[in-house]
């Protein structure tokens, strides 16, 4: 992925409507940390936002919308293409897109809101929406969803509700990317296995891994030193075992209960049985898959579909994750549109924002070319989407997707406490129960800190 911020402009700008310069945006990096600290030490602005009456469509002078996201790879190039297509149909509205690495995006845009340089629109991963709603840097979109005619009927219920915090909507889903089973057909065929019949249950998955091991192939490399990748696999298996990560109030960890221990035990047994190489990273597993050295990868379609398509002669396909437990479940994420809090809102600018959101949601079939599954039901049910073999295979699991709980600060709990604990076990430096118990104690403390930090937003 491109590791630098990029900007592209699609039409001459009206100087009276000039947006912050690239230097201004990048300059926020120097102050982002301090602004983040300021935000952590001061109360967030959770005051009600008063939006002006917005006309049905934008018919004013040329206007430029500032659109920030973390799409720094091939998905960013496709999003720019969509912006160009939008502008061709709406010449008065320029969309100026800034792509920033996700980690920087989540630091820079709150600083931009505090500094009065907030972009108009953003795209973020759904597991960050609750946190930023609690920080008061994005606004409720209930009115926006109503204005552009979007409701739960337009989406799967799980995806639509992933934009809710409490009783209010803060984001509009663009896509969904459930972890899926990518399989190397050549490796399976060379081992005497059916390359068109990937294993879809625990017994057949373990039998296939055993058959591959008999052919000196470690079939599923588990990333032990890349906890983000393997942590998602743990989430999926835990949910399949009937477990939960946290209680309903988001106040107590539950991942150390018997279902979580069973899930983590199953994963580490794959390493002990020789089904996975030891001490590998997600990058190692990816390279091995591309070089016909392993058979399976669990991962998201946004990252892997176009990555594998770019490899000449790689013979691969994709299916939903196998059912290791008793309940179908797959970890999933979703890119979702948000509107940043402004010091004041202009009716014309909001009308342009609504026009852009309506257009890109209606035209999200093109976004599937980036790998994810569009969030809109009518798009997924279209003949054009059905013709996309890989994406439509991934979409078979839409009814079983699971997201992180919609709790402010939840990503920090997952990424700084739970996933490192899983990594420690997969490196065979701790027992599953011991590692999960210790992580649960730390998680409970952080969950309580978050409840106090975001108490006003959660009230």
Tab-separated table of N, CA and C in Angstrom, residues 47-158:
chain	number	residue	atom	x	y	z
A	47	UNK	N	-22.279	18.652	21.805
A	47	UNK	CA	-23.473	19.483	21.693
A	47	UNK	C	-24.256	19.110	20.444
A	48	UNK	N	-25.552	19.338	20.499
A	48	UNK	CA	-26.407	19.018	19.356
A	48	UNK	C	-25.996	19.848	18.145
A	49	UNK	N	-26.010	19.223	16.994
A	49	UNK	CA	-25.654	19.909	15.748
A	49	UNK	C	-26.931	20.388	15.078
A	50	UNK	N	-26.969	21.667	14.761
A	50	UNK	CA	-28.129	22.225	14.075
A	50	UNK	C	-27.826	22.322	12.584
A	51	UNK	N	-28.506	21.526	11.806
A	51	UNK	CA	-28.272	21.524	10.367
A	51	UNK	C	-29.277	22.442	9.685
A	52	UNK	N	-28.824	23.207	8.683
A	52	UNK	CA	-29.755	24.095	7.967
A	52	UNK	C	-30.688	23.294	7.060
A	53	UNK	N	-31.761	23.932	6.619
A	53	UNK	CA	-32.606	23.305	5.609
A	53	UNK	C	-31.788	23.141	4.330
A	54	UNK	N	-31.850	21.952	3.773
A	54	UNK	CA	-31.007	21.635	2.620
A	54	UNK	C	-31.886	21.464	1.395
A	55	UNK	N	-31.531	22.106	0.269
A	55	UNK	CA	-32.341	21.928	-0.947
A	55	UNK	C	-32.256	20.496	-1.452
A	56	UNK	N	-33.208	20.133	-2.291
A	56	UNK	CA	-33.294	18.758	-2.784
A	56	UNK	C	-32.075	18.365	-3.603
A	57	UNK	N	-31.490	19.325	-4.290
A	57	UNK	CA	-30.286	19.041	-5.076
A	57	UNK	C	-29.413	20.279	-5.089
A	58	UNK	N	-28.146	20.089	-5.396
A	58	UNK	CA	-27.229	21.222	-5.406
A	58	UNK	C	-27.272	21.902	-6.763
A	59	UNK	N	-27.563	23.219	-6.791
A	59	UNK	CA	-27.601	23.952	-8.056
A	59	UNK	C	-26.855	25.273	-7.922
A	60	UNK	N	-25.886	25.335	-7.013
A	60	UNK	CA	-25.125	26.558	-6.796
A	60	UNK	C	-23.887	26.638	-7.677
A	61	UNK	N	-22.995	27.556	-7.334
A	61	UNK	CA	-21.737	27.705	-8.088
A	61	UNK	C	-20.831	26.515	-7.841
A	62	UNK	N	-19.740	26.391	-8.613
A	62	UNK	CA	-18.807	25.279	-8.389
A	62	UNK	C	-18.361	25.223	-6.925
A	63	UNK	N	-18.341	24.033	-6.411
A	63	UNK	CA	-18.020	23.830	-5.000
A	63	UNK	C	-17.090	22.625	-4.882
A	64	UNK	N	-16.231	22.644	-3.883
A	64	UNK	CA	-15.286	21.547	-3.682
A	64	UNK	C	-15.548	20.869	-2.345
A	65	UNK	N	-15.775	19.550	-2.391
A	65	UNK	CA	-15.934	18.766	-1.171
A	65	UNK	C	-14.603	18.120	-0.812
A	66	UNK	N	-14.284	18.149	0.454
A	66	UNK	CA	-13.047	17.518	0.927
A	66	UNK	C	-13.409	16.129	1.463
A	67	UNK	N	-12.793	15.100	0.888
A	67	UNK	CA	-13.116	13.698	1.177
A	67	UNK	C	-11.847	12.990	1.630
A	68	UNK	N	-11.805	12.582	2.892
A	68	UNK	CA	-10.624	11.913	3.446
A	68	UNK	C	-10.930	10.428	3.677
A	69	UNK	N	-9.906	9.605	3.467
A	69	UNK	CA	-10.039	8.177	3.752
A	69	UNK	C	-8.660	7.565	3.883
A	70	UNK	N	-8.610	6.264	4.121
A	70	UNK	CA	-7.336	5.548	4.245
A	70	UNK	C	-7.071	4.612	3.085
A	71	UNK	N	-7.661	4.886	1.940
A	71	UNK	CA	-7.549	4.007	0.770
A	71	UNK	C	-6.275	4.341	0.008
A	72	UNK	N	-5.145	3.833	0.470
A	72	UNK	CA	-3.861	4.191	-0.131
A	72	UNK	C	-3.353	3.161	-1.137
A	73	UNK	N	-4.103	2.084	-1.354
A	73	UNK	CA	-3.670	1.086	-2.317
A	73	UNK	C	-4.461	1.171	-3.605
A	74	UNK	N	-4.642	0.018	-4.255
A	74	UNK	CA	-5.402	-0.012	-5.500
A	74	UNK	C	-6.852	0.414	-5.271
A	75	UNK	N	-7.345	0.184	-4.051
A	75	UNK	CA	-8.718	0.609	-3.763
A	75	UNK	C	-8.849	2.133	-3.830
A	76	UNK	N	-7.762	2.837	-3.507
A	76	UNK	CA	-7.790	4.293	-3.610
A	76	UNK	C	-7.898	4.757	-5.053
A	77	UNK	N	-7.181	4.066	-5.942
A	77	UNK	CA	-7.263	4.426	-7.365
A	77	UNK	C	-8.683	4.227	-7.882
A	78	UNK	N	-9.329	3.157	-7.444
A	78	UNK	CA	-10.702	2.908	-7.891
A	78	UNK	C	-11.657	3.961	-7.322
A	79	UNK	N	-11.442	4.339	-6.064
A	79	UNK	CA	-12.315	5.373	-5.491
A	79	UNK	C	-12.146	6.693	-6.251
A	80	UNK	N	-10.927	6.996	-6.685
A	80	UNK	CA	-10.723	8.216	-7.483
A	80	UNK	C	-11.468	8.119	-8.809
A	81	UNK	N	-11.464	6.932	-9.394
A	81	UNK	CA	-12.229	6.750	-10.635
A	81	UNK	C	-13.716	7.045	-10.382
A	82	UNK	N	-14.225	6.567	-9.257
A	82	UNK	CA	-15.632	6.816	-8.939
A	82	UNK	C	-15.878	8.310	-8.744
A	83	UNK	N	-14.929	8.989	-8.108
A	83	UNK	CA	-15.077	10.446	-7.931
A	83	UNK	C	-15.121	11.146	-9.283
A	84	UNK	N	-14.309	10.673	-10.220
A	84	UNK	CA	-14.314	11.278	-11.559
A	84	UNK	C	-15.660	11.047	-12.233
A	85	UNK	N	-16.171	9.830	-12.113
A	85	UNK	CA	-17.460	9.533	-12.735
A	85	UNK	C	-18.571	10.383	-12.113
A	86	UNK	N	-18.508	10.551	-10.808
A	86	UNK	CA	-19.503	11.401	-10.143
A	86	UNK	C	-19.416	12.825	-10.673
A	87	UNK	N	-18.204	13.318	-10.768
A	87	UNK	CA	-18.057	14.702	-11.201
A	87	UNK	C	-18.475	14.891	-12.653
A	88	UNK	N	-18.295	13.851	-13.480
A	88	UNK	CA	-18.742	13.958	-14.878
A	88	UNK	C	-20.256	14.151	-14.938
A	89	UNK	N	-20.959	13.561	-13.972
A	89	UNK	CA	-22.420	13.719	-13.937
A	89	UNK	C	-22.861	14.943	-13.144
A	90	UNK	N	-21.959	15.481	-12.316
A	90	UNK	CA	-22.277	16.640	-11.470
A	90	UNK	C	-21.130	17.640	-11.590
A	91	UNK	N	-21.036	18.337	-12.720
A	91	UNK	CA	-19.872	19.198	-12.985
A	91	UNK	C	-19.669	20.298	-11.947
A	92	UNK	N	-20.699	20.679	-11.229
A	92	UNK	CA	-20.538	21.775	-10.263
A	92	UNK	C	-19.928	21.306	-8.951
A	93	UNK	N	-19.812	19.997	-8.768
A	93	UNK	CA	-19.305	19.475	-7.489
A	93	UNK	C	-17.984	18.755	-7.718
A	94	UNK	N	-16.931	19.337	-7.220
A	94	UNK	CA	-15.621	18.686	-7.254
A	94	UNK	C	-15.428	17.922	-5.945
A	95	UNK	N	-14.894	16.700	-6.046
A	95	UNK	CA	-14.560	15.932	-4.844
A	95	UNK	C	-13.042	15.826	-4.764
A	96	UNK	N	-12.483	16.477	-3.785
A	96	UNK	CA	-11.038	16.502	-3.603
A	96	UNK	C	-10.681	15.433	-2.564
A	97	UNK	N	-10.066	14.361	-3.046
A	97	UNK	CA	-9.841	13.188	-2.181
A	97	UNK	C	-8.421	13.170	-1.645
A	98	UNK	N	-8.310	12.982	-0.341
A	98	UNK	CA	-7.019	12.787	0.320
A	98	UNK	C	-7.010	11.368	0.880
A	99	UNK	N	-6.045	10.565	0.432
A	99	UNK	CA	-5.873	9.211	0.962
A	99	UNK	C	-4.689	9.201	1.913
A	100	UNK	N	-4.929	8.809	3.131
A	100	UNK	CA	-3.924	8.845	4.197
A	100	UNK	C	-3.878	7.449	4.817
A	101	UNK	N	-2.715	6.914	5.134
A	101	UNK	CA	-2.699	5.607	5.820
A	101	UNK	C	-3.641	5.618	7.016
A	102	UNK	N	-4.355	4.501	7.208
A	102	UNK	CA	-5.428	4.485	8.201
A	102	UNK	C	-4.976	4.966	9.577
A	103	UNK	N	-3.788	4.507	10.008
A	103	UNK	CA	-3.351	4.893	11.355
A	103	UNK	C	-3.203	6.408	11.459
A	104	UNK	N	-2.716	7.047	10.390
A	104	UNK	CA	-2.594	8.503	10.394
A	104	UNK	C	-3.956	9.175	10.265
A	105	UNK	N	-4.819	8.558	9.459
A	105	UNK	CA	-6.162	9.124	9.265
A	105	UNK	C	-6.871	9.294	10.605
A	106	UNK	N	-6.783	8.270	11.471
A	106	UNK	CA	-7.515	8.342	12.746
A	106	UNK	C	-6.884	9.327	13.726
A	107	UNK	N	-5.663	9.783	13.449
A	107	UNK	CA	-5.061	10.848	14.243
A	107	UNK	C	-5.346	12.218	13.635
A	108	UNK	N	-5.240	12.299	12.299
A	108	UNK	CA	-5.297	13.606	11.652
A	108	UNK	C	-6.693	14.198	11.603
A	109	UNK	N	-7.714	13.355	11.337
A	109	UNK	CA	-8.997	14.006	11.104
A	109	UNK	C	-9.617	14.565	12.388
A	110	UNK	N	-9.464	13.923	13.580
A	110	UNK	CA	-9.961	14.615	14.786
A	110	UNK	C	-9.235	15.935	15.023
A	111	UNK	N	-7.911	15.950	14.722
A	111	UNK	CA	-7.164	17.200	14.860
A	111	UNK	C	-7.696	18.249	13.891
A	112	UNK	N	-8.069	17.808	12.685
A	112	UNK	CA	-8.614	18.740	11.697
A	112	UNK	C	-9.944	19.314	12.173
A	113	UNK	N	-10.762	18.494	12.817
A	113	UNK	CA	-12.036	18.982	13.342
A	113	UNK	C	-11.780	20.048	14.409
A	114	UNK	N	-10.850	19.765	15.321
A	114	UNK	CA	-10.532	20.711	16.388
A	114	UNK	C	-9.985	22.013	15.812
A	115	UNK	N	-9.215	21.893	14.726
A	115	UNK	CA	-8.558	23.062	14.136
A	115	UNK	C	-9.455	23.841	13.186
A	116	UNK	N	-10.661	23.386	12.953
A	116	UNK	CA	-11.535	24.065	12.006
A	116	UNK	C	-11.216	23.772	10.563
A	117	UNK	N	-10.436	22.712	10.309
A	117	UNK	CA	-10.072	22.333	8.945
A	117	UNK	C	-10.672	20.976	8.583
A	118	UNK	N	-11.780	20.654	9.175
A	118	UNK	CA	-12.365	19.325	8.988
A	118	UNK	C	-12.764	19.092	7.540
A	119	UNK	N	-12.485	17.890	7.014
A	119	UNK	CA	-13.035	17.540	5.705
A	119	UNK	C	-14.557	17.453	5.797
A	120	UNK	N	-15.204	17.468	4.639
A	120	UNK	CA	-16.667	17.368	4.635
A	120	UNK	C	-17.122	15.935	4.889
A	121	UNK	N	-16.428	14.992	4.260
A	121	UNK	CA	-16.836	13.581	4.290
A	121	UNK	C	-15.625	12.723	4.596
A	122	UNK	N	-15.844	11.624	5.253
A	122	UNK	CA	-14.785	10.656	5.482
A	122	UNK	C	-15.301	9.253	5.240
A	123	UNK	N	-14.360	8.349	5.061
A	123	UNK	CA	-14.691	6.921	4.983
A	123	UNK	C	-13.850	6.232	6.041
A	124	UNK	N	-14.495	5.498	6.961
A	124	UNK	CA	-13.724	4.843	8.004
A	124	UNK	C	-14.216	3.409	8.206
A	125	UNK	N	-13.363	2.617	8.871
A	125	UNK	CA	-13.745	1.248	9.206
A	125	UNK	C	-14.782	1.293	10.323
A	126	UNK	N	-15.766	0.421	10.238
A	126	UNK	CA	-16.916	0.540	11.142
A	126	UNK	C	-16.543	0.380	12.613
A	127	UNK	N	-15.426	-0.321	12.901
A	127	UNK	CA	-15.079	-0.510	14.310
A	127	UNK	C	-14.447	0.735	14.927
A	128	UNK	N	-14.332	1.807	14.152
A	128	UNK	CA	-13.881	3.088	14.705
A	128	UNK	C	-15.032	4.090	14.810
A	129	UNK	N	-16.203	3.746	14.317
A	129	UNK	CA	-17.303	4.713	14.287
A	129	UNK	C	-17.752	5.090	15.704
A	130	UNK	N	-17.957	4.100	16.578
A	130	UNK	CA	-18.447	4.398	17.928
A	130	UNK	C	-17.469	5.294	18.681
A	131	UNK	N	-16.179	5.028	18.517
A	131	UNK	CA	-15.175	5.838	19.213
A	131	UNK	C	-15.243	7.292	18.763
A	132	UNK	N	-15.338	7.509	17.457
A	132	UNK	CA	-15.334	8.877	16.957
A	132	UNK	C	-16.676	9.580	17.177
A	133	UNK	N	-17.756	8.811	17.256
A	133	UNK	CA	-19.026	9.418	17.662
A	133	UNK	C	-18.931	9.891	19.111
A	134	UNK	N	-18.301	9.069	19.966
A	134	UNK	CA	-18.157	9.440	21.376
A	134	UNK	C	-17.218	10.625	21.550
A	135	UNK	N	-16.286	10.793	20.638
A	135	UNK	CA	-15.376	11.942	20.687
A	135	UNK	C	-16.031	13.213	20.152
A	136	UNK	N	-17.177	13.064	19.519
A	136	UNK	CA	-17.885	14.230	18.998
A	136	UNK	C	-17.296	14.814	17.732
A	137	UNK	N	-16.537	14.025	16.960
A	137	UNK	CA	-15.911	14.558	15.750
A	137	UNK	C	-16.664	14.163	14.484
A	138	UNK	N	-17.677	13.318	14.588
A	138	UNK	CA	-18.578	13.039	13.468
A	138	UNK	C	-20.006	13.276	13.962
A	139	UNK	N	-20.917	13.511	13.022
A	139	UNK	CA	-22.276	13.871	13.420
A	139	UNK	C	-23.250	12.745	13.106
A	140	UNK	N	-24.392	12.799	13.748
A	140	UNK	CA	-25.444	11.826	13.478
A	140	UNK	C	-25.951	11.979	12.046
A	141	UNK	N	-26.182	10.840	11.387
A	141	UNK	CA	-26.624	10.858	9.988
A	141	UNK	C	-28.048	10.335	9.815
A	142	UNK	N	-28.824	10.341	10.870
A	142	UNK	CA	-30.211	9.878	10.739
A	142	UNK	C	-30.936	10.685	9.666
A	143	UNK	N	-30.759	12.003	9.696
A	143	UNK	CA	-31.442	12.858	8.725
A	143	UNK	C	-30.915	12.617	7.316
A	144	UNK	N	-29.592	12.398	7.214
A	144	UNK	CA	-29.002	12.167	5.891
A	144	UNK	C	-29.550	10.868	5.288
A	145	UNK	N	-29.580	9.814	6.101
A	145	UNK	CA	-30.091	8.533	5.591
A	145	UNK	C	-31.528	8.681	5.113
A	146	UNK	N	-32.317	9.429	5.874
A	146	UNK	CA	-33.715	9.633	5.473
A	146	UNK	C	-33.807	10.440	4.187
A	147	UNK	N	-32.955	11.473	4.076
A	147	UNK	CA	-33.016	12.328	2.889
A	147	UNK	C	-32.666	11.572	1.608
A	148	UNK	N	-31.697	10.654	1.689
A	148	UNK	CA	-31.307	9.957	0.466
A	148	UNK	C	-31.994	8.593	0.347
A	149	UNK	N	-32.990	8.370	1.218
A	149	UNK	CA	-33.857	7.216	1.070
A	149	UNK	C	-33.246	5.883	1.426
A	150	UNK	N	-32.306	5.869	2.368
A	150	UNK	CA	-31.692	4.611	2.785
A	150	UNK	C	-32.268	4.170	4.120
A	151	UNK	N	-32.553	2.876	4.231
A	151	UNK	CA	-33.084	2.316	5.463
A	151	UNK	C	-32.583	0.882	5.582
A	152	UNK	N	-32.966	0.233	6.661
A	152	UNK	CA	-32.509	-1.142	6.881
A	152	UNK	C	-32.946	-2.070	5.752
A	153	UNK	N	-34.074	-1.753	5.097
A	153	UNK	CA	-34.534	-2.585	3.996
A	153	UNK	C	-33.535	-2.614	2.836
A	154	UNK	N	-32.668	-1.600	2.776
A	154	UNK	CA	-31.720	-1.502	1.668
A	154	UNK	C	-30.472	-2.346	1.901
A	155	UNK	N	-30.292	-2.879	3.123
A	155	UNK	CA	-29.051	-3.565	3.488
A	155	UNK	C	-29.395	-4.834	4.275
A	156	UNK	N	-28.366	-5.682	4.491
A	156	UNK	CA	-28.563	-6.733	5.484
A	156	UNK	C	-28.624	-6.051	6.848
A	157	UNK	N	-29.432	-6.596	7.742
A	157	UNK	CA	-29.659	-5.932	9.028
A	157	UNK	C	-28.360	-5.758	9.807
A	158	UNK	N	-27.483	-6.767	9.779
A	158	UNK	CA	-26.240	-6.686	10.549
A	158	UNK	C	-25.371	-5.538	10.059
